[in-house]
XYZ file of N, CA and C in Angstrom:
147
model
N 90.634 78.583 120.436
C 90.392 78.740 119.033
C 90.064 80.203 118.773
N 90.575 80.737 117.710
C 90.293 82.113 117.311
C 89.250 82.077 116.206
N 88.144 82.810 116.389
C 87.150 82.929 115.330
C 86.749 84.384 115.181
N 86.267 84.722 114.010
C 85.757 86.067 113.772
C 84.375 86.168 114.395
N 84.027 87.349 114.892
C 82.733 87.510 115.547
C 81.587 87.124 114.633
N 81.709 87.391 113.344
C 80.612 87.048 112.433
C 80.434 85.534 112.299
N 81.411 84.763 112.762
C 81.334 83.304 112.719
C 81.046 82.713 114.101
N 80.663 83.542 115.041
C 80.491 83.106 116.430
C 79.396 82.064 116.606
N 78.474 81.966 115.672
C 77.392 80.987 115.814
C 77.912 79.551 115.821
N 79.126 79.322 115.353
C 79.710 77.972 115.369
C 79.852 77.443 116.795
N 79.967 78.335 117.745
C 80.156 77.930 119.142
C 78.991 77.059 119.608
N 77.789 77.346 119.124
C 76.621 76.560 119.523
C 76.737 75.095 119.124
N 77.508 74.801 118.090
C 77.629 73.420 117.625
C 78.802 72.676 118.269
N 79.583 73.348 119.075
C 80.734 72.718 119.721
C 80.320 72.096 121.051
N 80.838 70.913 121.339
C 80.549 70.258 122.606
C 81.138 71.102 123.727
N 80.283 71.534 124.622
C 80.678 72.391 125.747
C 81.376 73.662 125.278
N 80.976 74.126 124.112
C 81.574 75.343 123.565
C 81.165 76.572 124.355
N 82.038 77.526 124.403
C 81.787 78.777 125.111
C 82.573 79.865 124.406
N 81.943 80.990 124.185
C 82.609 82.105 123.522
C 83.094 83.092 124.570
N 84.366 83.386 124.537
C 84.965 84.384 125.418
C 85.698 85.398 124.550
N 85.480 86.655 124.816
C 86.169 87.715 124.084
C 87.220 88.311 125.005
N 88.447 88.315 124.545
C 89.553 88.865 125.324
C 89.957 90.178 124.666
N 89.646 91.303 125.304
C 89.967 92.607 124.721
C 91.467 92.779 124.473
N 91.773 93.494 123.433
C 93.162 93.820 123.069
C 94.014 92.587 122.811
N 93.391 91.532 122.308
C 94.126 90.315 121.958
C 93.666 89.847 120.585
N 94.573 89.226 119.873
C 94.258 88.710 118.550
C 94.425 87.211 118.513
N 95.175 86.727 117.535
C 95.375 85.290 117.351
C 96.169 84.653 118.487
N 96.942 85.432 119.203
C 97.805 84.888 120.257
C 97.396 85.415 121.630
N 96.143 85.212 121.950
C 95.616 85.726 123.218
C 96.393 85.206 124.416
N 96.891 83.983 124.329
C 97.642 83.413 125.453
C 98.940 84.166 125.712
N 99.473 84.857 124.719
C 100.686 85.668 124.899
C 100.352 87.140 125.120
N 99.305 87.606 124.459
C 98.960 89.024 124.526
C 98.248 89.397 125.823
N 97.453 88.489 126.357
C 96.720 88.709 127.611
C 96.805 87.433 128.458
N 98.011 87.042 128.879
C 98.180 85.734 129.526
C 97.387 85.552 130.820
N 97.271 86.574 131.645
C 96.549 86.408 132.906
C 95.075 86.151 132.653
N 94.494 86.943 131.771
C 93.074 86.771 131.429
C 92.849 85.409 130.771
N 93.712 85.058 129.829
C 93.586 83.782 129.129
C 93.668 82.617 130.114
N 94.656 82.634 130.989
C 94.835 81.541 131.946
C 93.665 81.432 132.912
N 93.135 82.570 133.346
C 91.984 82.539 134.252
C 90.780 81.901 133.558
N 90.525 82.294 132.302
C 89.410 81.712 131.559
C 89.620 80.221 131.313
N 90.840 79.841 131.006
C 91.147 78.431 130.771
C 90.944 77.608 132.041
N 91.399 78.117 133.170
C 91.219 77.415 134.440
C 89.741 77.272 134.787
N 88.957 78.323 134.543
C 87.518 78.255 134.800
C 86.868 77.196 133.912
N 87.266 77.149 132.650
C 86.712 76.166 131.727
C 87.059 74.744 132.160
N 88.294 74.528 132.541
C 88.721 73.190 132.975
C 87.922 72.744 134.193
N 87.704 73.639 135.137
C 86.920 73.295 136.323
C 85.487 72.925 135.947
N 84.919 73.612 134.966
C 83.540 73.334 134.552
C 83.394 71.970 133.902
N 84.382 71.544 133.146
C 84.246 70.293 132.398
C 84.745 69.069 133.166
N 85.313 69.268 134.320
C 85.781 68.119 135.123
C 84.627 67.334 135.659
């Protein structure tokens, strides 16, 4: 999910929510920074299993 930093407090209300900032990426972080995005996604999946 893409959110503006000023709206980051919403993360606290999400079940198992976690805020990750991917530098030099916008709405399409999975395309703009695929290696970083995939690594973060894999880490998240391992945590929630």
